[in-house]
Short mmCIF file of C-alpha atoms (C1' of nucleotides) in Angstrom, two decimals:
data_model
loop_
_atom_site.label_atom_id
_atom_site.label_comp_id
_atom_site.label_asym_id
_atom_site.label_seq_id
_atom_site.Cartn_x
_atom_site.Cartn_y
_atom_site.Cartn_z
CA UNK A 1 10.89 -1.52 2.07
CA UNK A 2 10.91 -5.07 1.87
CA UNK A 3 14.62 -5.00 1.59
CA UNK A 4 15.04 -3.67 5.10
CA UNK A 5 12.25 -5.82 6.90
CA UNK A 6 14.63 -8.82 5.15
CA UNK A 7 17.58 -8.11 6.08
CA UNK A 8 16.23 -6.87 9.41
CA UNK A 9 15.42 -10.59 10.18
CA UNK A 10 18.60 -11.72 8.54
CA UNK A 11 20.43 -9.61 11.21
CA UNK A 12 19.17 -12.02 13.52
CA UNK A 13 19.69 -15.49 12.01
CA UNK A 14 19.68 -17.27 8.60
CA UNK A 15 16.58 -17.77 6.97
CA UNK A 16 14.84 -19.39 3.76
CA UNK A 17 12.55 -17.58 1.35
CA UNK A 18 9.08 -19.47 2.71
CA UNK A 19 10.25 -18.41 6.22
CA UNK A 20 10.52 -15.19 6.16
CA UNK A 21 6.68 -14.69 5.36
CA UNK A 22 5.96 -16.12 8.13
CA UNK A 23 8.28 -14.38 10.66
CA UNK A 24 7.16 -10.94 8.39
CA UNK A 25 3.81 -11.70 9.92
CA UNK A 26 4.53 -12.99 13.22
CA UNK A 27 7.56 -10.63 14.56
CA UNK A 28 7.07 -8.00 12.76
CA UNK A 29 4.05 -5.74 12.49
CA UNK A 30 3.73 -6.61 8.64
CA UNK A 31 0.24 -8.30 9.06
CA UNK A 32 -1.25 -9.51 6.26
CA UNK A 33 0.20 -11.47 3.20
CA UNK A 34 3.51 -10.07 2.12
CA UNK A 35 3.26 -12.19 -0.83
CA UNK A 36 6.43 -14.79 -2.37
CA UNK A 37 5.70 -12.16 -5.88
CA UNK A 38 7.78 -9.83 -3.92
CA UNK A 39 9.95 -11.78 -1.43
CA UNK A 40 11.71 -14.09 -3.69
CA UNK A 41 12.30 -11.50 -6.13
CA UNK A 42 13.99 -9.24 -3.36
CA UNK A 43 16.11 -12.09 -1.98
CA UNK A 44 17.36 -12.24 -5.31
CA UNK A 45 18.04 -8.76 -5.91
CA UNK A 46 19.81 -8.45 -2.94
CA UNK A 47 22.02 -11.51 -3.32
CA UNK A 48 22.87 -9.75 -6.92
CA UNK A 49 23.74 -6.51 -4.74
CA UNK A 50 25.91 -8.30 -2.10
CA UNK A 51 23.96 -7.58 0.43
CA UNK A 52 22.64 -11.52 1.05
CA UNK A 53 24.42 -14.63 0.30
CA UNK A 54 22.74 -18.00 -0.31
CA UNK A 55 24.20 -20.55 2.13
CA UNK A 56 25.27 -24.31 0.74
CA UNK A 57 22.42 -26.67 2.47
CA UNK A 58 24.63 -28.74 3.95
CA UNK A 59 26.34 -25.71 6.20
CA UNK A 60 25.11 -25.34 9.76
CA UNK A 61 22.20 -22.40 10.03
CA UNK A 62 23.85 -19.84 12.00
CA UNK A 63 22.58 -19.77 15.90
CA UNK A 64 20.33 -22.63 14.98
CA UNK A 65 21.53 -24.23 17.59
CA UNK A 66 21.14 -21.36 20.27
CA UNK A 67 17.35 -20.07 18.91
CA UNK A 68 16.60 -23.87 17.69
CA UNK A 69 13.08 -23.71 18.04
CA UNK A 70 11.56 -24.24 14.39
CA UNK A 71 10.26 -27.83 15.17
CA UNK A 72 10.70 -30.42 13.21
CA UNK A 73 13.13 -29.87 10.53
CA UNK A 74 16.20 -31.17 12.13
CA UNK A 75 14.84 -34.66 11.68
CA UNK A 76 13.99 -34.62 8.42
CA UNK A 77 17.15 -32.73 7.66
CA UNK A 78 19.61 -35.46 8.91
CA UNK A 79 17.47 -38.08 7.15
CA UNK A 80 17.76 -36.85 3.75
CA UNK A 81 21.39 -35.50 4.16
CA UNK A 82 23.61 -36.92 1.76
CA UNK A 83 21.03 -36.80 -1.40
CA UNK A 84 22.57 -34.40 -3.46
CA UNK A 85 21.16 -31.63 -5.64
CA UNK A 86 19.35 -29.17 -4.08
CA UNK A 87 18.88 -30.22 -0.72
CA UNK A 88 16.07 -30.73 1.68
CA UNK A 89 13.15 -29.86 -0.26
CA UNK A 90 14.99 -27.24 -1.85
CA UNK A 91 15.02 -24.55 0.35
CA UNK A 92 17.44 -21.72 -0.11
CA UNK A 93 18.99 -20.34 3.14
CA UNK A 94 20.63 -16.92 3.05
CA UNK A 95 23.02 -14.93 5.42
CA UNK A 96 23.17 -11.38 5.78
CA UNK A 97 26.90 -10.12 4.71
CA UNK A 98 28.64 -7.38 6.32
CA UNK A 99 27.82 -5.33 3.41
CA UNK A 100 24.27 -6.02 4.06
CA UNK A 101 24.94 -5.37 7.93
CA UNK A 102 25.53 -2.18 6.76
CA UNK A 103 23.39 -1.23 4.52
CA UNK A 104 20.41 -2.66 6.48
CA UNK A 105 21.75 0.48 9.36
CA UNK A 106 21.93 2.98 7.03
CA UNK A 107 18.73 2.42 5.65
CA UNK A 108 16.87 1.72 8.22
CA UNK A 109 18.10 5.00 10.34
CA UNK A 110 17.37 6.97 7.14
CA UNK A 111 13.84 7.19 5.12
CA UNK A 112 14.40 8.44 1.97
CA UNK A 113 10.79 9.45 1.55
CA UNK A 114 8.24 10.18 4.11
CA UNK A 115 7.06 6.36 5.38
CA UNK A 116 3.64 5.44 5.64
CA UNK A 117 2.36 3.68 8.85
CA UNK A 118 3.50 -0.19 7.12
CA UNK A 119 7.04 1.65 7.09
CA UNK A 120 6.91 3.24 10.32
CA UNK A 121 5.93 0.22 12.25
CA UNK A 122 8.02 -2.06 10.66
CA UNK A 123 11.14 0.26 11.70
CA UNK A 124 9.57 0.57 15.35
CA UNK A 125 9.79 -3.20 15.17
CA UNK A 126 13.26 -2.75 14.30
CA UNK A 127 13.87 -0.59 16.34
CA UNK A 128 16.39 -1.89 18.70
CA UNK A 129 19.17 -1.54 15.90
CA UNK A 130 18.91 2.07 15.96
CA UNK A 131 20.78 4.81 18.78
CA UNK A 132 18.61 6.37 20.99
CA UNK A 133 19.24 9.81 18.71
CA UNK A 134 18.02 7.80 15.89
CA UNK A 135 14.95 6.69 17.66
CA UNK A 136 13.78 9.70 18.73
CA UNK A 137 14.39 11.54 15.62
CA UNK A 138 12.25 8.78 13.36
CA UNK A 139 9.51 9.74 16.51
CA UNK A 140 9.28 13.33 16.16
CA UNK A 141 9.77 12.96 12.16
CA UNK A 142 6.68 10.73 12.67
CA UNK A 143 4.71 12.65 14.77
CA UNK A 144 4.94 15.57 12.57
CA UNK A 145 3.43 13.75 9.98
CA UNK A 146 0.50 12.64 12.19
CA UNK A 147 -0.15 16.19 13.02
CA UNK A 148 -0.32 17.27 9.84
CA UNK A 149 -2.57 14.60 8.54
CA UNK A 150 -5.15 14.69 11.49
CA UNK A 151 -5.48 18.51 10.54
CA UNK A 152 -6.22 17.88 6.60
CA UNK A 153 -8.45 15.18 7.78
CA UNK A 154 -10.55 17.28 10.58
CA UNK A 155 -10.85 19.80 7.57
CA UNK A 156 -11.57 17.14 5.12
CA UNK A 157 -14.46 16.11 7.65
CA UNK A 158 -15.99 19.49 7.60
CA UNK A 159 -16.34 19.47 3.49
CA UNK A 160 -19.91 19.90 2.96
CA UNK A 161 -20.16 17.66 -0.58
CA UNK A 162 -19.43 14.61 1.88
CA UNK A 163 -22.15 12.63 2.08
CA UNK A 164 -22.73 10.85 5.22
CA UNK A 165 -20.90 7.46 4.43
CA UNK A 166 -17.51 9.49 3.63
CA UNK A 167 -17.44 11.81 6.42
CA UNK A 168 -18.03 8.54 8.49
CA UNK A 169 -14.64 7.42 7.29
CA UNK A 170 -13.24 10.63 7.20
CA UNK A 171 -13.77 10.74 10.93
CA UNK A 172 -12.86 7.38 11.92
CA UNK A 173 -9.38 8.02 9.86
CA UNK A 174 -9.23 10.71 11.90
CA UNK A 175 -9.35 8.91 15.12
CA UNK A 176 -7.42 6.14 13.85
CA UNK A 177 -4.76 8.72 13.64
CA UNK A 178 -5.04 10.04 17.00
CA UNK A 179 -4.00 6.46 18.22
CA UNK A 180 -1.65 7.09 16.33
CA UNK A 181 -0.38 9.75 17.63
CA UNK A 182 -1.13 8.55 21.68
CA UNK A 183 1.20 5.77 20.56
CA UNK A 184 4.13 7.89 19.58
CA UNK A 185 3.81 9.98 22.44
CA UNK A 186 3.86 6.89 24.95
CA UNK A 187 7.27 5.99 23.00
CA UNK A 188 8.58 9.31 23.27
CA UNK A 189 7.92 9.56 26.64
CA UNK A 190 9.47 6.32 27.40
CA UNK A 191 12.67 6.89 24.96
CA UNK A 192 13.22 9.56 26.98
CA UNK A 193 12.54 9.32 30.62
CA UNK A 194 14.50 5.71 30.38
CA UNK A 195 18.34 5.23 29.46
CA UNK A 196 17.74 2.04 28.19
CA UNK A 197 14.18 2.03 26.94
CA UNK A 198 13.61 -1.85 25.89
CA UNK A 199 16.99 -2.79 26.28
CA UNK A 200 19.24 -5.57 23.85
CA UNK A 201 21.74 -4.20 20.89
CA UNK A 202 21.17 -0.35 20.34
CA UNK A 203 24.63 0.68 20.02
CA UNK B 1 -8.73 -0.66 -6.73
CA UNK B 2 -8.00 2.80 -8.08
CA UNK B 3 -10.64 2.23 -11.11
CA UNK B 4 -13.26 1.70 -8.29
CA UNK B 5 -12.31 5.11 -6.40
CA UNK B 6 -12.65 6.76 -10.03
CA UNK B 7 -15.37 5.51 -11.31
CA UNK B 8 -17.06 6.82 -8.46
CA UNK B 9 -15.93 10.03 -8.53
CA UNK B 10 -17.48 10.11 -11.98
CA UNK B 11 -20.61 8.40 -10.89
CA UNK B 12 -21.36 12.21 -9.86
CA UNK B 13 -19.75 14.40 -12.42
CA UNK B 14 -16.85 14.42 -15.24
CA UNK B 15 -13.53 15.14 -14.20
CA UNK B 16 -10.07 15.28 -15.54
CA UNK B 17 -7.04 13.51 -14.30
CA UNK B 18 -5.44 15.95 -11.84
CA UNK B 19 -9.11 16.38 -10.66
CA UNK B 20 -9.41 13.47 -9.30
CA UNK B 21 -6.13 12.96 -7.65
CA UNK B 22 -7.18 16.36 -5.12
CA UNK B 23 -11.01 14.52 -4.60
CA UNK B 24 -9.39 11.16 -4.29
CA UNK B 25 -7.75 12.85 -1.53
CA UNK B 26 -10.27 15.28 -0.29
CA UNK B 27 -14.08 13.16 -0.57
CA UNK B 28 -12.55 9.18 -0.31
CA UNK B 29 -10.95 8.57 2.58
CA UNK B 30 -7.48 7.79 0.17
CA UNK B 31 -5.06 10.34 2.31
CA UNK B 32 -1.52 10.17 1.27
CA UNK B 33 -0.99 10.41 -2.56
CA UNK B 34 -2.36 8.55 -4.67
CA UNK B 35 0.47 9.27 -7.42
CA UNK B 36 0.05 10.41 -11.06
CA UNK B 37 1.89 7.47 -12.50
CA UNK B 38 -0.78 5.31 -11.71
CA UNK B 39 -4.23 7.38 -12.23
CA UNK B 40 -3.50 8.21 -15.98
CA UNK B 41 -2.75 4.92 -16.87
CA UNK B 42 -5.67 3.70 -15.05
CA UNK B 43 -8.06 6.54 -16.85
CA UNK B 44 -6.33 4.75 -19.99
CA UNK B 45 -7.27 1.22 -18.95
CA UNK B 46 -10.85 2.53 -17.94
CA UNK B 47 -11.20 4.12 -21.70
CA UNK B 48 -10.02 1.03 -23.51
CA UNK B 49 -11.95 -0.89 -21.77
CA UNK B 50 -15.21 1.34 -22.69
CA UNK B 51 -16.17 2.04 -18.90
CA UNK B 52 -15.15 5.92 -19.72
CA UNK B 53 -14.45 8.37 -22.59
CA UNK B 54 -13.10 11.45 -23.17
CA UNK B 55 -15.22 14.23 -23.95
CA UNK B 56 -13.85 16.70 -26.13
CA UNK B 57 -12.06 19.88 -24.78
CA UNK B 58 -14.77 22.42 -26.77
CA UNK B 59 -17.84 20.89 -26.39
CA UNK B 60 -19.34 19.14 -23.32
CA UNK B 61 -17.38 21.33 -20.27
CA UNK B 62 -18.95 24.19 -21.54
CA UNK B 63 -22.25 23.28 -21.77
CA UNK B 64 -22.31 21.89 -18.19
CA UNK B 65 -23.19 25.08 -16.08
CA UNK B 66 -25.82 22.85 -14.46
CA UNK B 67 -23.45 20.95 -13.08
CA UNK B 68 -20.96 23.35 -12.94
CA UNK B 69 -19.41 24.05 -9.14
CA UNK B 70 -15.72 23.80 -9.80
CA UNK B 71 -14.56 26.65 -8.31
CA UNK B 72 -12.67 30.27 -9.88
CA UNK B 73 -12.41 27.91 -13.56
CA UNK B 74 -15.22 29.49 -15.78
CA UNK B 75 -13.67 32.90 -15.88
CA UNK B 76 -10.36 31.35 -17.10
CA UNK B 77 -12.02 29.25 -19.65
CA UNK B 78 -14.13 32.00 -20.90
CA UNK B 79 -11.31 34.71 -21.50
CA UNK B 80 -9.32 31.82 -23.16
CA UNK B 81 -11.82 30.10 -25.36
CA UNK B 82 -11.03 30.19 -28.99
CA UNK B 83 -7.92 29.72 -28.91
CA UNK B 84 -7.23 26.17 -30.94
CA UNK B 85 -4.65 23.27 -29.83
CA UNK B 86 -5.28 21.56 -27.12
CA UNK B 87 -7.50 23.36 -25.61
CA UNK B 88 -7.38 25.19 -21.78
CA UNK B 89 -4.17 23.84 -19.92
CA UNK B 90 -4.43 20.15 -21.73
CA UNK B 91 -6.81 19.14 -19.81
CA UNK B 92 -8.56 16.19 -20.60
CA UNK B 93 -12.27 15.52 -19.16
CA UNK B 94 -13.54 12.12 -18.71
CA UNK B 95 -17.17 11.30 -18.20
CA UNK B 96 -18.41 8.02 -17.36
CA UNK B 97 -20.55 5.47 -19.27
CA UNK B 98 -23.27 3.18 -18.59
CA UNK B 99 -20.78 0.48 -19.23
CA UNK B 100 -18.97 1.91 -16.74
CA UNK B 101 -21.86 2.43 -14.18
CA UNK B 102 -22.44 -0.85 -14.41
CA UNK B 103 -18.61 -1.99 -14.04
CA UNK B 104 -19.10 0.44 -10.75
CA UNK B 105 -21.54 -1.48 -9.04
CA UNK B 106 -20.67 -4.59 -9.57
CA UNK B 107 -17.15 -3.77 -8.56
CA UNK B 108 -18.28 -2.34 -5.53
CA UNK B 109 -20.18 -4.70 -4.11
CA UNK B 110 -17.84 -7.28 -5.06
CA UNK B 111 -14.77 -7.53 -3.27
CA UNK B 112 -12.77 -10.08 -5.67
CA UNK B 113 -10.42 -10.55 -3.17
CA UNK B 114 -9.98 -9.58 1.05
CA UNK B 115 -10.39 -5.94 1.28
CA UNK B 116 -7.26 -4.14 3.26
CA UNK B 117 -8.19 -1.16 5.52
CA UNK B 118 -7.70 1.18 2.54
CA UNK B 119 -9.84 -0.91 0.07
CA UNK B 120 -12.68 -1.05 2.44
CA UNK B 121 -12.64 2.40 3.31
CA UNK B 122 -12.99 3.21 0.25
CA UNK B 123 -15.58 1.06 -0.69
CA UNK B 124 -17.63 2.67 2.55
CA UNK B 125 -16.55 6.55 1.19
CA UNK B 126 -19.10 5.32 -1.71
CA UNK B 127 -21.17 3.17 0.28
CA UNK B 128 -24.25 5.16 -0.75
CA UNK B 129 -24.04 3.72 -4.35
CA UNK B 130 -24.71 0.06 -2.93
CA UNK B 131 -28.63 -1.41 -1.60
CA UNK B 132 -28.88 -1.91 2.25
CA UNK B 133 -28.07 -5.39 2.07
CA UNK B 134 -25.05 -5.17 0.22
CA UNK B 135 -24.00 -3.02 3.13
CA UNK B 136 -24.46 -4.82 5.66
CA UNK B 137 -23.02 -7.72 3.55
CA UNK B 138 -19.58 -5.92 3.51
CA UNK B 139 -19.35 -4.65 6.69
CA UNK B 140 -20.20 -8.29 8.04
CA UNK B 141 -17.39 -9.45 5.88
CA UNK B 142 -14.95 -6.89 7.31
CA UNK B 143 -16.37 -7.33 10.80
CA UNK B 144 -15.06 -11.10 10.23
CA UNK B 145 -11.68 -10.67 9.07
CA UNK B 146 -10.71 -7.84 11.58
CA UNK B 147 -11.78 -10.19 14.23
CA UNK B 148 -9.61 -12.95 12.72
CA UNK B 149 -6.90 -10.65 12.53
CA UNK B 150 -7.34 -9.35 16.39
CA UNK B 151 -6.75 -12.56 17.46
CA UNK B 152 -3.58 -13.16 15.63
CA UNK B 153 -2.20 -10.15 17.00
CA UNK B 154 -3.22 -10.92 20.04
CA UNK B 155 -1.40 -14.36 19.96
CA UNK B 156 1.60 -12.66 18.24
CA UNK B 157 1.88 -9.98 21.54
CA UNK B 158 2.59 -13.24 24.02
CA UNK B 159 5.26 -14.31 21.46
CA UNK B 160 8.90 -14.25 23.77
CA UNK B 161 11.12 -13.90 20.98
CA UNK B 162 9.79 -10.45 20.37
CA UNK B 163 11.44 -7.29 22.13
CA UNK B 164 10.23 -4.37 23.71
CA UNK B 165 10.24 -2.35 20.53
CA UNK B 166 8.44 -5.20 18.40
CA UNK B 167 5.74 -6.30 21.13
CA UNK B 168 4.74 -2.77 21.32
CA UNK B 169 4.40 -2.21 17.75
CA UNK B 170 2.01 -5.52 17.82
CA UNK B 171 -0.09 -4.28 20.56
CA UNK B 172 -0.17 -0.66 19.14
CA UNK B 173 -1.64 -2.86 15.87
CA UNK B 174 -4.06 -4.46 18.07
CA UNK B 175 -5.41 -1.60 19.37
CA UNK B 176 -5.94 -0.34 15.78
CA UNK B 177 -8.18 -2.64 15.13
CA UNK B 178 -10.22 -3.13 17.76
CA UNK B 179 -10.74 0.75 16.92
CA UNK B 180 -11.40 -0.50 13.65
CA UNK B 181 -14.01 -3.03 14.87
CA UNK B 182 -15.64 -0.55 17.01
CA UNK B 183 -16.33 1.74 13.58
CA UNK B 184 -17.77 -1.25 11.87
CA UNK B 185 -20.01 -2.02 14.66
CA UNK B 186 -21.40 1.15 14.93
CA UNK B 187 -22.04 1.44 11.22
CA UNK B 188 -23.58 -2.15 11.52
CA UNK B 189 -26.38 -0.56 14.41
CA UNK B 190 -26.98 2.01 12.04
CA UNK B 191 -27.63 0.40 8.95
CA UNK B 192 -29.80 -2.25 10.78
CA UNK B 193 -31.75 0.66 12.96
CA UNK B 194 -32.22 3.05 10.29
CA UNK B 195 -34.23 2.26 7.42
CA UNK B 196 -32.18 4.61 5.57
CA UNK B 197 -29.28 5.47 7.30
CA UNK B 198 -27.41 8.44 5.51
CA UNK B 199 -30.01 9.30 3.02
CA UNK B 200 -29.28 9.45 -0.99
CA UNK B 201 -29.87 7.67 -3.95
CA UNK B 202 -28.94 4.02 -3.15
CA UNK B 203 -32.06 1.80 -4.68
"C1'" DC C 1 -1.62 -46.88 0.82
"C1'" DG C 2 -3.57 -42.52 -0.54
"C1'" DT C 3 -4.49 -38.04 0.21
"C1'" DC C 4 -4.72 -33.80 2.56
"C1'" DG C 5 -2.71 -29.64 4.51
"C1'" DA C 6 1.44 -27.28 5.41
"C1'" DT C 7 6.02 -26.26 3.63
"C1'" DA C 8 8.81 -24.51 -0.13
"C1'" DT C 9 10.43 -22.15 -4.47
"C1'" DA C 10 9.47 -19.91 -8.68
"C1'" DT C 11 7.40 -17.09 -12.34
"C1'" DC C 12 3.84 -14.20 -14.71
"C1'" DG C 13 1.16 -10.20 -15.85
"C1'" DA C 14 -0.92 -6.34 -13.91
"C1'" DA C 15 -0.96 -2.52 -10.91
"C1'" DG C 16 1.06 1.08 -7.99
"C1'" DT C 17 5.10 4.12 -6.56
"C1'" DG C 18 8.32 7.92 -6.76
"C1'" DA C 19 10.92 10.61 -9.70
"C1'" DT C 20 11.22 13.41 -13.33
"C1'" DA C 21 10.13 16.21 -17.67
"C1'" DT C 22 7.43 19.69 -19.64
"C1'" DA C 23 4.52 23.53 -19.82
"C1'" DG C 24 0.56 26.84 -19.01
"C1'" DT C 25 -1.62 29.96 -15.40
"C1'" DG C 26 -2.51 33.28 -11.67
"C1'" DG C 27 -0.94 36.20 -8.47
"C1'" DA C 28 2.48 38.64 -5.90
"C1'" DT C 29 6.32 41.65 -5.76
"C1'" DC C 30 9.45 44.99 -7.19
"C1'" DG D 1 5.02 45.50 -17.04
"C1'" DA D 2 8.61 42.18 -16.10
"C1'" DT D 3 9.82 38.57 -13.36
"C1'" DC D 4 9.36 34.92 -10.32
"C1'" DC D 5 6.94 31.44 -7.79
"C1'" DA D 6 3.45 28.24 -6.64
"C1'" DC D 7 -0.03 25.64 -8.48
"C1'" DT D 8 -2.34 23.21 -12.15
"C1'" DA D 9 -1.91 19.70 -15.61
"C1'" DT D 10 -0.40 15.60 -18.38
"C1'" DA D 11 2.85 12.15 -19.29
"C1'" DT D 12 6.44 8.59 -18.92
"C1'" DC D 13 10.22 5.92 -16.69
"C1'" DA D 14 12.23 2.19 -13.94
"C1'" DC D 15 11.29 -0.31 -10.19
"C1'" DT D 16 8.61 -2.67 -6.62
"C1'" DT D 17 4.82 -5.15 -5.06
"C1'" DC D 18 0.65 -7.91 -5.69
"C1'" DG D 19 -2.19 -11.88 -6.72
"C1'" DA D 20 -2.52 -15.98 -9.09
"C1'" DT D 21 -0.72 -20.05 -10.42
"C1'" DA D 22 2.48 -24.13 -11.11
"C1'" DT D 23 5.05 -27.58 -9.07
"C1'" DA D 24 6.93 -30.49 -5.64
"C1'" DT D 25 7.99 -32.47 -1.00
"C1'" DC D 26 6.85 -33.57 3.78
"C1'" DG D 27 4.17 -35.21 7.83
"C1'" DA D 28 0.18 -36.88 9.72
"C1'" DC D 29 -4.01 -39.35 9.65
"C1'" DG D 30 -6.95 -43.02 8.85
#
DNA sequence: CGTCGATATATCGAAGTGATATAGTGGATC
DNA sequence: GATCCACTATATCACTTCGATATATCGACG
């Protein structure tokens, strides 16, 4: 899972270990603390599977120039350039390879098991990178799902062992899920009353 | 997280593993799978630790009729009983000791670390086990950090760099919690208007 | 000048996931 | 009454993720 919101962001530009945590949180949905336990030890597993390659610190960060916007580390970067070893402060930039390109597609069109919300939203976020067939069909896949939880969760709410504390958050799950669902719908709708919905990539 | 969710289903009565996987899902508000591979060995951490044991197959299940309300089981166990081994099906009962009651509420009323949506739900599913204060403690708490986390959402929607796709995932996110918030608050006027809000044994 | 908070990588043990193996049980169907 | 299927039940595997911690540099502030 982590694997695709990586390389998702990879597709975009390089990045370094520390800031993809922090683009995890602000770009995509992934909220709260994706922790360096797991990203480091994914950027590493993907290097091993070709997927990412670690770029020599002294090479130009691809479409820095264009994007340029992450203040401040040009200075510092020209200042120290030269020292050898691992360069500034040690950071580790990666680029996505065409295998990774890929991969990153395939996987991302293509849940192997039935995704969560986390999932779901962080594919919505990526959503741009998919056709419009693709899109839709993640949707409806998606909306089935919520369907079939709200129903195990109105029956749930009816179980007369609950006490009232537990049907409490029976029923706010419940309605948490018909956002949910509202939310899908309004994407559905749009996906398919609009050619381009939010325009950019989508082949 | 999970030893919380089972100590508290055995706060009420024993159960055995596959037991509490179905009222995990059907009494906690834990929906989607909470899988196998991580409730056995967490019934194994919770009897090494002393917090449960295992009663034997012959003796205690039987002798529970009191308790007894597990549905169409009784008339399987009776035409079986007798037969040695491992008893009817395998199944192994675990019942809950006072080292383990005491594990429960201190666990409960103790986040160790920020509670996620799921964790906190939980924790409300067995609210009923904590004193009125401790309530109102956690749901303060929560009421903070969904409020915190509103607000970063909200500052990540006016972010340019994100597309359609993204922005609406972060807005659909926002929305979710100030759902979220809404619950809380409405527990919150209950616990404080009620001097005993859902009834039960909470001293 | 020191030191504080943000940036940055790395590693550890513990916990959770998803898949799979194995087998008994109850009921339906032919 | 034999057979088949779905459900109940425990267990284990490899892998991923989490949370905590260690270590170091950088930039700003007084």
């Amino acid at each position: 899972m982590l694997d695709i919101a990586i390389l998702g962001l990879l597709m975009e530009r390089d990045h370094h270990g520390y800031e993809i945590r922090t683009q995890l949180r602000d770009r995509l949905g992934l909220g709260v603390n994706v922790s360096f336990g797991s990203i480091y030890p994914a950027l590493a597993r993907l290097e091993r599977e070709g997927s990412v390659e670690a770029v020599a610190p002294s090479e130009p960060r691809l479409g820095s120039l264009s994007t340029g916007s992450l203040s401040g580390e040009r200075a510092s970067l020209r200042s120290r350039r030269g020292t050898p070893g691992l360069g500034r402060r040690g950071r580790k930039v990666y680029r996505i390879t065409e295998r990774g390109r890929q991969e990153f597609v395939e996987r991302l069109a293509n849940p192997s098991t039935v995704d969560d919300g986390r999932n779901f939203s962080l594919r919505m976020a990526l959503a741009r990178h998919l056709t419009p067939n693709r899109r839709v069909t993640l949707l409806e896949r998606r909306r089935a799902d919520l369907v079939e939880r709200l129903e195990e969760l109105r029956a749930g709410t009816r179980n007369p062992q609950l006490d009232g504390y537990a049907r409490s958050v029976m029923e706010h799950a419940a309605q948490s899920v018909e956002l949910d669902l509202a939310w899908i719908d309004q994407l559905l709708t749009t996906e398919r009353s609009t050619p381009q919905p939010f325009a950019r990539d989508a082949k």
